[in-house]
Structures are given as structure tokens and as C-alpha cells.
Amino acid sequence: MDVINNIFLIGRQIIATVLGFFLPLPVVDAVIAIISMALVLGFAAVTMMGQVYVERRVLGFMQDRKGPNRVGPFGLLQIIADAIKLLTKEDIMPSRVDRMVFRLAPIVVVATALLIWAVVPLGRGMIIADLNIGILYVISISSVGVLGFLMAGWSSNNKYALLGSMRAAAQMVSYEIPLVLSIIGIIMLTGSLSTVSIVNAQAGLWFVIWQPLGFVIYFISAVAEINRSPFDLVEGESEIVAGYFIEYSGMRFALFYLGEYISAFAMSAIATTLFLGGWQGPILPPYIWFVIKAWAVFIVLIWIRATLPRLRVDQLMGLAWKVLIPLALINIFVTAVVLVPLFQSVAK
């Protein structure tokens, strides 16, 4: 175990021991969880800035144009300039909106994206909460995110925002089904819902080898879940202007922007955990391997955005119900009949 892992584990133990002299155990656990989530929030904010910069540069390279290259060396300070602009822009709220729901919607979107990270193991012992139902927790939290979109569309008192939120709900609910079905094969192989147990089970061979069809289904469904190209119909500018956040400005708009990128990297992290061996890897520290794999998945998301055109609504829904769900059911059947006995024999 490397130095960073030791520091993480020892620091957590010291905080728990010191607080244990003054506070009851449930309160200590709550304080540690709050500190951990604050660290996750800082990590997510920094990662999001890196994601935006990398996406702009990679898209520029793939489309044979220049990305940000004016503000700071290699355009590195462009993200800081954008953040300052969003923070200083006037926060405009239409007169007939449902003010409480309007304010809560972007918070719900960001909070649900952040909560997923509670069960993502960045390295050995580097996890906020090692739940024995970790995958069920991820599925549950990700499905709650659609409420933020519905809240934004309904509270805006704008027909285009409402149309965009309803389209988002239909898309996310539809693709939630094949996404969950694609994970069942891994649960059958490991016999566990714990993300740590799933990573440990991949010490010999990553599950992307055992579950190639499951990985493809998960990846496509997850891209649709986070509304990335070619499934970004929620923001169909030619039909519904800008989707559910058309009435949002300034920092509230930035929160939706932040939530989208946090969700994208969380999806990459979950894909790494379930299919790509998590922190498993030679020579380098475990958390470095995890970050490399998660960034590799995110680069593929950028590649897809630069390559594929947006689908029509009927194509979007047809892909989920007519293609991905039947394939996911076939994958479950093959896993139960062929792969589970084979995996158990190899494990022995």
C-alpha cells in the first residue's frame, strides 16, 4: 500500500479517535461523512475544470480547429475566466416561477451527481462508505436526478422548459432499465452488490472481458442517462430552444453545467469500477490507475461527441426499448447458463 493510501486511512482513524472522546459514535460518523463529502466536492470542482478544458482541446484537435489558446498559457486560464463570468452575471428570475422549486432544482441535480461518489473506491481503503448494497445505492441515487430536471421545467413556467424536462424524464427513465440490466451480469458473477468486492473480484481478469456485451449496453445507456451526444435531445436547440434550464442564468445555470460534468465523470468512474478493474494495475499506485481509466472513458465520451450526430426522438426511444433491453436480457441468460459456472471454476 502506498503513502497516499496510508495517509488517507491514518488521517481518517485519527479524526475518528479524537472526535470519539467528545461526541457519540453516530455523530462522529456523520462528521467524517461531511468532511469526506467536502473533499469530494473539491475534487469534483477541480476535475470539472479539467474536463471542460480537455474537452475543448480534444474537440478542437478532432475537428481540426484550435481550442482555448488565448487566456493564459495554452488557454489554461480560460476556465477561470468562464467561472468568474458566471459568478458575476446577474441572476435573473422570471416573475411567475415557483421560486422555491426553481431554486432547489439545480441543487438537486448537483447533489445527486455528488452522492454517487460516496461508494466509488478510488483505491484500497479510499472510499467514503463501503456499503454492502453499493450498486443498488448508485442506481437509486442516479434515478433521483431526473427530479431535478422535472423541477426545473415545471417551476420555470415556460412551455419550452417543460417540454425539455418531460423529454429528459422520458429519456432517463427509459435508459435506466437497460443500464440496470447490464449490471446484473456482474452481480451474478460476484454475488455481491459492494463496489469494493466487485473490484477485488477483478484481480485476475477485468469484467469487460467476462461481460463485453454488458459493458457496451452500460456505456450506451449511461451516455443517454447523462444527456451527452448523440443523446443530447434534452437540449435540442432547434426544437426546444435550450431545454429545461432555458430560464436559468448566472450561477444557477453554472450548477446545471457542473452537474452534467460531475455526472459524466461519475459515469466514467462507475464504468471503471464495474468493468475495468477499478484501482487494479501494476507498478503505479492504485488511485493513479483509477484516475487513468476514468479519464480514458471520459475521452471516449468526447470522441463520440465529436463524431456522431444527434439522434431523433423516435430513434432514441427505439434504441432503448427495441435493442438494448432485449440484448441485456440475452446477456443475463448467457451469464446465468454459461459464464457463472465458468467464472466459479476459474476462481477456484
XYZ file of C-alpha atoms in Angstrom, residues 89-326:
238
model
C -23.507 37.591 -14.111
C -26.879 38.886 -12.925
C -29.171 36.203 -11.532
C -32.458 36.748 -13.355
C -35.605 35.004 -12.132
C -38.847 35.296 -14.156
C -41.767 36.837 -12.297
C -44.200 33.902 -12.380
C -41.933 30.989 -11.482
C -42.357 28.735 -8.454
C -39.469 30.330 -6.597
C -38.669 27.600 -4.072
C -38.728 24.762 -6.617
C -36.860 26.967 -9.125
C -34.031 27.481 -6.612
C -33.901 23.852 -5.486
C -33.738 22.262 -8.956
C -30.024 22.915 -9.717
C -29.084 21.909 -6.169
C -30.867 18.560 -6.598
C -29.037 17.934 -9.891
C -25.597 18.632 -8.388
C -26.290 16.827 -5.102
C -27.384 13.588 -6.780
C -24.284 13.635 -9.001
C -22.029 14.137 -5.965
C -23.689 11.483 -3.793
C -22.720 8.758 -6.261
C -19.080 9.291 -5.287
C -19.775 8.070 -1.742
C -19.439 4.432 -2.850
C -16.758 4.809 -5.540
C -13.466 3.222 -4.342
C -10.586 5.377 -5.616
C -8.006 2.970 -4.171
C -7.556 0.371 -1.452
C -9.476 1.741 1.510
C -10.078 5.062 -0.261
C -13.873 5.073 -0.126
C -16.318 7.177 1.864
C -18.797 4.372 2.596
C -18.216 0.718 1.722
C -21.885 -0.249 1.579
C -22.839 -3.876 1.029
C -25.529 -2.525 -1.326
C -23.257 -0.041 -3.103
C -24.524 -0.749 -6.638
C -28.150 -0.509 -5.503
C -27.255 2.840 -3.920
C -25.750 4.110 -7.190
C -28.816 3.067 -9.183
C -31.167 4.659 -6.664
C -29.301 7.971 -6.480
C -28.893 8.265 -10.252
C -32.627 7.720 -10.759
C -33.401 10.587 -8.372
C -31.544 13.035 -10.641
C -34.486 13.169 -13.040
C -36.457 15.001 -10.341
C -34.126 17.986 -10.693
C -34.901 18.237 -14.402
C -38.659 17.963 -13.810
C -38.453 20.564 -11.056
C -36.579 22.979 -13.326
C -39.007 22.563 -16.223
C -42.181 22.755 -14.164
C -41.148 25.674 -11.959
C -39.916 27.825 -14.875
C -43.471 28.494 -16.132
C -42.166 28.126 -19.687
C -43.596 25.671 -22.204
C -40.191 25.025 -23.800
C -38.598 24.318 -20.420
C -41.466 21.979 -19.516
C -41.174 20.172 -22.850
C -37.432 19.766 -22.333
C -37.888 18.407 -18.799
C -40.520 15.895 -19.931
C -38.233 14.746 -22.730
C -35.407 14.377 -20.201
C -37.617 12.321 -17.889
C -38.714 10.003 -20.715
C -35.129 9.535 -21.865
C -33.628 8.911 -18.428
C -36.377 6.550 -17.250
C -36.166 4.543 -20.487
C -32.391 4.116 -20.400
C -32.363 3.369 -16.679
C -33.811 -0.066 -17.484
C -31.054 -1.393 -19.809
C -28.432 0.232 -17.586
C -29.622 -1.734 -14.552
C -29.995 -4.931 -16.575
C -26.415 -4.589 -17.867
C -25.089 -4.572 -14.298
C -26.978 -7.706 -13.232
C -24.448 -9.922 -15.025
C -21.633 -8.591 -12.822
C -23.724 -9.060 -9.689
C -24.356 -12.668 -10.734
C -20.632 -13.285 -11.207
C -19.517 -11.751 -7.912
C -22.551 -12.489 -5.746
C -22.170 -9.048 -4.175
C -23.509 -5.503 -4.506
C -20.444 -3.959 -2.858
C -18.275 -1.894 -5.198
C -15.153 -2.905 -3.257
C -15.985 -6.604 -3.609
C -16.579 -6.132 -7.339
C -13.159 -4.505 -7.784
C -11.470 -7.236 -5.724
C -13.115 -9.899 -7.913
C -11.321 -8.413 -10.948
C -7.830 -9.066 -9.608
C -7.299 -11.753 -12.230
C -9.353 -10.612 -15.229
C -11.410 -7.478 -15.714
C -15.149 -7.896 -16.137
C -15.059 -6.152 -19.516
C -13.654 -9.498 -20.747
C -16.345 -11.533 -18.995
C -19.138 -9.078 -19.856
C -18.318 -7.356 -23.190
C -21.986 -7.057 -24.184
C -22.881 -5.807 -20.718
C -20.175 -3.148 -20.968
C -21.440 -1.914 -24.351
C -25.024 -1.754 -23.072
C -23.950 0.015 -19.888
C -21.864 2.551 -21.790
C -24.602 3.443 -24.287
C -27.243 3.649 -21.554
C -25.018 5.768 -19.327
C -24.282 8.217 -22.159
C -28.036 8.611 -22.637
C -28.545 8.967 -18.872
C -26.181 11.938 -18.671
C -27.615 13.532 -21.852
C -24.377 13.511 -23.823
C -24.112 13.410 -27.609
C -25.577 11.730 -29.589
C -28.356 11.549 -26.968
C -28.494 15.256 -26.075
C -32.082 15.732 -27.207
C -32.895 17.354 -23.869
C -31.118 20.488 -25.132
C -32.378 20.229 -28.728
C -31.759 23.858 -29.697
C -33.623 23.552 -32.997
C -36.826 22.299 -31.331
C -36.976 23.411 -27.686
C -34.520 26.346 -27.588
C -32.311 25.131 -24.697
C -34.214 22.536 -22.737
C -35.246 22.570 -19.109
C -32.780 25.281 -17.992
C -33.764 27.945 -20.521
C -34.872 30.349 -17.744
C -31.716 29.897 -15.640
C -28.831 32.353 -15.684
C -25.603 33.097 -13.872
C -24.582 30.736 -11.109
C -27.783 28.697 -11.262
C -27.036 27.828 -14.895
C -23.454 27.038 -13.864
C -24.778 24.498 -11.348
C -26.540 22.580 -14.137
C -23.305 22.757 -16.111
C -21.369 21.478 -13.089
C -23.873 18.672 -12.505
C -23.566 17.491 -16.106
C -19.789 17.159 -15.926
C -19.810 15.604 -12.441
C -22.323 13.034 -13.719
C -20.162 12.346 -16.778
C -17.074 11.674 -14.677
C -19.122 9.674 -12.135
C -20.357 7.508 -15.011
C -16.749 7.013 -16.097
C -15.786 6.123 -12.514
C -18.607 3.576 -12.192
C -17.647 2.035 -15.546
C -14.068 1.787 -14.289
C -15.235 0.162 -11.047
C -17.584 -2.349 -12.635
C -15.823 -3.334 -15.847
C -12.229 -2.030 -15.956
C -10.802 -3.394 -12.713
C -11.133 -0.239 -10.628
C -7.812 0.546 -8.995
C -6.233 -2.754 -10.172
C -2.991 -2.316 -12.092
C 0.775 -2.909 -11.919
C 3.594 -0.612 -10.733
C 1.618 2.634 -10.358
C -0.299 3.477 -7.144
C -3.905 2.190 -7.165
C -5.579 5.618 -7.227
C -3.431 6.643 -10.216
C -4.689 3.627 -12.147
C -8.255 4.519 -11.242
C -7.879 8.108 -12.452
C -6.199 6.997 -15.700
C -9.015 4.561 -16.513
C -11.770 7.045 -15.638
C -10.172 9.738 -17.807
C -9.800 7.244 -20.668
C -13.552 6.566 -20.549
C -14.249 10.312 -20.497
C -12.021 10.828 -23.551
C -14.174 8.270 -25.384
C -17.220 10.395 -24.482
C -15.514 13.394 -26.103
C -14.631 11.299 -29.156
C -18.285 10.275 -29.558
C -19.432 13.892 -29.214
C -17.036 14.968 -31.965
C -18.079 12.157 -34.293
C -21.759 11.253 -34.127
C -24.792 13.410 -34.991
C -27.778 13.796 -32.691
C -30.467 11.102 -32.935
C -34.161 11.743 -33.485
C -36.542 11.175 -30.589
C -38.067 8.042 -32.132
C -34.579 6.627 -32.784
C -33.562 7.427 -29.206
C -36.519 5.643 -27.614
C -36.465 2.774 -30.115
C -32.815 2.025 -29.331
C -33.611 1.631 -25.633
C -36.784 -0.443 -25.872
C -36.220 -2.441 -29.061
C -32.462 -3.048 -28.982
C -30.736 -2.529 -25.622
C -33.321 -4.145 -23.333
C -33.580 -7.389 -25.395
